[in-house]
C-alpha atoms as one frame of an Amber mdcrd trajectory, in Angstrom:
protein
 -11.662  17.352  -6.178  -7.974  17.177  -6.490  -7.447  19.511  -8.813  -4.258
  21.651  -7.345  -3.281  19.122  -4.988   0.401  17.813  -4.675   0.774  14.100
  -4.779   3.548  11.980  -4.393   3.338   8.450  -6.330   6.194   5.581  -5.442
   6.718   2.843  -7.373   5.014   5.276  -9.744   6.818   3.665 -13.260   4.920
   1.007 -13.815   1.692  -0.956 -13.484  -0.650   0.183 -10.840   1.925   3.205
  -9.380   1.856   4.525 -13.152  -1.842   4.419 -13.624  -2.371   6.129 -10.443
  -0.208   8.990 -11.488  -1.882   9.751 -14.854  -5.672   9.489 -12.639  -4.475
  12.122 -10.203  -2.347  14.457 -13.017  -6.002  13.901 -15.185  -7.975  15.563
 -12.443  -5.627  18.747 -12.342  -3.049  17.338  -9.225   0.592  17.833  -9.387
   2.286  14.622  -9.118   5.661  13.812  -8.353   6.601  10.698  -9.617   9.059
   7.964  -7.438  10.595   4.711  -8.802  13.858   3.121  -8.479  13.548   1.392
 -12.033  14.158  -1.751 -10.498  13.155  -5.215 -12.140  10.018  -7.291 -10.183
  13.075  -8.927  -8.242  14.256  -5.686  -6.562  17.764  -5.992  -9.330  18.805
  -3.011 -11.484  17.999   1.019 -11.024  16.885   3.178 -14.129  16.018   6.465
 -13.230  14.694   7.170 -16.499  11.662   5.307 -15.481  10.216   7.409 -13.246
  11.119   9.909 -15.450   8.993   8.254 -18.670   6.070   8.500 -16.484   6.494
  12.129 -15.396   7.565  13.161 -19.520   3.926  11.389 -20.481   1.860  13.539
 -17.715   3.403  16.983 -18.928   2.725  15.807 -22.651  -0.851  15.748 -21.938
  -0.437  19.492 -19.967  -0.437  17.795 -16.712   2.267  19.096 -14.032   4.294
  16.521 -12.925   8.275  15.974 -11.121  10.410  12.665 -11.496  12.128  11.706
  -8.426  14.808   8.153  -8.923  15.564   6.988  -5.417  14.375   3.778  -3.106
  11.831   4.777  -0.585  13.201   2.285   1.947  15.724   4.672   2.595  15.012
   6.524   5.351  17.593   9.401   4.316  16.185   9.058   1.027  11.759   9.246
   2.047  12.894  12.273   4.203  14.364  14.264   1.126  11.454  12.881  -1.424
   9.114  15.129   0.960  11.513  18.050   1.829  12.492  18.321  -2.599   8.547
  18.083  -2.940   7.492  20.879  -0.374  10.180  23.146  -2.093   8.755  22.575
  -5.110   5.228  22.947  -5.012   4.936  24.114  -1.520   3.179  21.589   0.208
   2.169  18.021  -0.118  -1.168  16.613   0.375  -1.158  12.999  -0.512   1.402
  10.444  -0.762   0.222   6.995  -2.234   2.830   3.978  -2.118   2.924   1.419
  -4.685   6.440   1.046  -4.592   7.041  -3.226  -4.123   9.188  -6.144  -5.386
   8.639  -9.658  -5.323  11.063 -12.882  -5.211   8.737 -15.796  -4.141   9.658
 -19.403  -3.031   8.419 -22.076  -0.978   9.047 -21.435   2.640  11.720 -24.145
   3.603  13.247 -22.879  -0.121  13.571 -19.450   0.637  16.565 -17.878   1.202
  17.404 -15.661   4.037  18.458 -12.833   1.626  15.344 -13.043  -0.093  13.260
 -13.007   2.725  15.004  -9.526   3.892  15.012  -8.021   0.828  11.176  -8.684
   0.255   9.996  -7.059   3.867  12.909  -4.127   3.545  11.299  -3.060   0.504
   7.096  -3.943   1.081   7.332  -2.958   4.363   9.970  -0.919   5.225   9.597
   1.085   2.286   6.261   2.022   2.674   6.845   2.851   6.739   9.868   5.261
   6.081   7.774   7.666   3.482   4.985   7.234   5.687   7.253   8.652   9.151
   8.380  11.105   6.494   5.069  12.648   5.691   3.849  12.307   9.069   6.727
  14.133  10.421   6.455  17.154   8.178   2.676  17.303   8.061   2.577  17.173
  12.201   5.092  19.906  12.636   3.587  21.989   9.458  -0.059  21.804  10.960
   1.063  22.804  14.126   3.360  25.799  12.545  -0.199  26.681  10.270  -2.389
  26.617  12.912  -3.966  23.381  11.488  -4.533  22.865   7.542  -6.684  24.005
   5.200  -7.652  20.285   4.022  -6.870  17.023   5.364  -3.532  15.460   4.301
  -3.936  11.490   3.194  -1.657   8.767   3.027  -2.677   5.699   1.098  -0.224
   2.365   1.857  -0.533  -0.307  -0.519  -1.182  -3.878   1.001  -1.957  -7.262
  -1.171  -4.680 -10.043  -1.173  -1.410 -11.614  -0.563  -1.867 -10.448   3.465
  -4.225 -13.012   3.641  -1.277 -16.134   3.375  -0.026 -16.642   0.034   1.783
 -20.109  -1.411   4.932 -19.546  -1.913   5.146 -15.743  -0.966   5.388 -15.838
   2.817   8.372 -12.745   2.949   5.975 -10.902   0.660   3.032 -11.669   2.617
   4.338 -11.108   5.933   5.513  -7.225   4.522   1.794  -6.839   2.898   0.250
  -8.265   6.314   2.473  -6.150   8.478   1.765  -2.779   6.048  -2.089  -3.233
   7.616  -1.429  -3.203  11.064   1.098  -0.317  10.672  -1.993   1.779   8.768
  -4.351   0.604  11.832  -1.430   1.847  14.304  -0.481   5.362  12.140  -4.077
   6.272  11.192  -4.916   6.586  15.212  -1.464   8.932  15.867  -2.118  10.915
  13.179  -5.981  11.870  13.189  -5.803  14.637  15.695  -3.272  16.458  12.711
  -6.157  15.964  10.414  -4.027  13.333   8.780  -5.840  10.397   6.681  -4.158
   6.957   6.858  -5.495   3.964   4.666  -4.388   0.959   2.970  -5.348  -0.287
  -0.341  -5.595  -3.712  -1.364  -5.577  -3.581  -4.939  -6.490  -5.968  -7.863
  -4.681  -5.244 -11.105  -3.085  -7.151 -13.667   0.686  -5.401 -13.608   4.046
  -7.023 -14.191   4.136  -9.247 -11.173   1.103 -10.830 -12.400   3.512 -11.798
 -15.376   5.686 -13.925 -12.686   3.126 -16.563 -12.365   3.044 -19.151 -15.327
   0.392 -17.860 -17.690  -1.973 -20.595 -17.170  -2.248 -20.145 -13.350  -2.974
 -16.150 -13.929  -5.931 -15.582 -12.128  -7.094 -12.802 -15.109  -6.250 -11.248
 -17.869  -5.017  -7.660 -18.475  -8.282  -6.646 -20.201 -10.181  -7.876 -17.755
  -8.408  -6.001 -14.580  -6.430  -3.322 -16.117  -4.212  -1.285 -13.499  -6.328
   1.992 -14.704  -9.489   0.145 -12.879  -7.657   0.791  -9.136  -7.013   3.941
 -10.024 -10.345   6.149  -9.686 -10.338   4.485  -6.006  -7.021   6.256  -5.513
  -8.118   9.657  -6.605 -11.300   9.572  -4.113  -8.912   8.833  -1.016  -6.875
  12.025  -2.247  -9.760  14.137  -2.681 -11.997  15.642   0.234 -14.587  13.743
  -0.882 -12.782  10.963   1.416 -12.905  13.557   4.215 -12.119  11.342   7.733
 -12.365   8.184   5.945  -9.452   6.818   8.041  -7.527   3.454   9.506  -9.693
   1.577   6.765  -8.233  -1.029   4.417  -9.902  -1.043   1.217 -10.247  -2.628
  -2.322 -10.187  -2.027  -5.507 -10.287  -4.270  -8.747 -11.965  -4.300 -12.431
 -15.530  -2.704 -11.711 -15.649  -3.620  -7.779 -14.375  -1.664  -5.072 -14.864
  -2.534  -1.145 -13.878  -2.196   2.317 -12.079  -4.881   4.452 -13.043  -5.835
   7.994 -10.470  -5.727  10.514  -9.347  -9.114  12.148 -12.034  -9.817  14.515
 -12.665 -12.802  16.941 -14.824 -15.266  15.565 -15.531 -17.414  18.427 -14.707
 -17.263  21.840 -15.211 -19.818  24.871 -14.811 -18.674  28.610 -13.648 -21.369
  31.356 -14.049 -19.846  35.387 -11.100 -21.795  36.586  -9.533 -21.418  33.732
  -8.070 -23.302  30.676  -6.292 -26.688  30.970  -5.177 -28.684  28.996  -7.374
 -31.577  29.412 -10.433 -29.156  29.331  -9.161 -27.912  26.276  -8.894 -31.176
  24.744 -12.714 -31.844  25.856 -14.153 -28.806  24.807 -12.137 -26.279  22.192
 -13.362 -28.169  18.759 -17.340 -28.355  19.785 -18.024 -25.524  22.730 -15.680
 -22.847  21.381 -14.730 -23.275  17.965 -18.312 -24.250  17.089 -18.691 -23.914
  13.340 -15.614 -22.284  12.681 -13.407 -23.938  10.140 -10.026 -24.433  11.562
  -8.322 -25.501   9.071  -7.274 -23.043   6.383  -4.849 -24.146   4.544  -6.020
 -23.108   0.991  -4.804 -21.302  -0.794  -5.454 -17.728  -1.352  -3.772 -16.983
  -5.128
């Protein structure tokens, strides 16, 4: 089902990015393989990382291109698709996994590390995302349409949700979402895909919180478990599954709702607020819990 197919994989070194790679090369896909080689704090390059990944593929006769660079450079997403096209000729999926993490209690966190976090969560996975959209719009207008739908998976978090401690990183994972809701309805009439995954996985970043608060274990949700979910929203088995934000984790996968409105109370004259005062908590709010302030690690 993707046998043939030319994927791109970022952050594809490590963890969830890496297992993804060796799925889609395992089912016959070419891969090219993206990292910066960074640490789980954004620090360092190491282009030999991607590279590691791409040398294990073609040892098991897979078919598969490193490519060092940091996708939140705009410069740099446009030539990971141009070098890709002119090597394989096309490209059909592009999953992002690429991410980095520096957490820290809100009135803690520096300004340096808030910018950091959202440049590289969410700006990196916008500017291969206008990359791919760009060259698939102008090629399926050039081809006279394509001969299978072109898919672009964004990776979100659990972390999109509110997060202790992790509001830069939440903010990027929350803001990824309503980018994929906003891209997927551009891009449909090019017969463009656009998802987001919210994957479950234990990776290095699970290593950043103090062993006894991990919420599992690597044998219990290896980063190879997200992976089959990947492959399906490459394949054409996934054919117009679109603007969706899914999940995947040890044996479950699922499909998030989109924000919805879960109670709503209508005033003729309109809102004041003394009427407010009177009426929010019991005639409009109802049963819904209003405060959340759990949280959701």
């Amino acid at each position: 089902m993707v046998d043939g197919t030319v994927c791109i994989v970022t952050g594809g070194g490590n963890g969830l990015g890496r297992a993804a790679a060796h799925e889609l090369a395992g089912h016959g896909a070419r891969v090219v393989v993206n990292d910066l080689g960074c640490e789980v704090d954004g620090s360092g390059s190491d282009a030999s990382v991607p590279e590691d990944v791409a040398s294990e593929i073609r040892d098991r006769a897979g078919t598969a291109t490193a490519h060092h660079g940091d996708v939140s450079d705009f410069e740099y997403a446009e030539r990971l698709i141009a070098d890709t096209v002119e090597e394989y000729g096309r490209v059909d999926f592009v999953c992002n996994f690429a991410g980095v993490l520096r957490d820290g209690i809100s009135y803690k966190l520096s300004e340096e590390d808030w910018r950091d976090v959202i440049e590289t969560n969410l700006t990196g996975q916008f500017a291969p995302l206008r990359a791919a959209a760009k060259h698939w719009r102008e090629a399926s207008e050039s081809q006279d349409g394509f001969d299978r739908q072109r898919s672009y998976l964004a990776v979100s978090a659990g972390a999109a949700r509110g997060s202790l401690g992790q509001a830069n990183y939440a903010a990027a994972k929350a803001g990824v979402l309503g980018t994929v809701r906003s891209v997927s309805n551009e891009l449909v009439r090019s017969n463009v895909r656009v998802n987001a995954l919210v994957p479950n996985g234990y990776t290095r970043m699970t290593e950043t919180v103090p062993e006894e608060h991990r919420p599992y274990t690597e044998s219990e949700m290896p980063p190879e478990k997200v992976a089959p979910l990947v492959a399906y929203l490459a394949s054409e088995a996934a054919e117009d599954i679109t603007g969706c934000t899914l999940y995947a984790g040890g044996d479950r996968v699922g499909v998030f709702s989109d924000p919805t409105m879960e109670a709503v109370g209508v005033c003729p004259d309109g809102w004041t607020l003394e009427s407010l005062s009177e009426h929010f908590r019991e005639d409009v709010a109802g049963d819904v819990e209003l405060s959340r302030t759990e949280s959701y690690l």
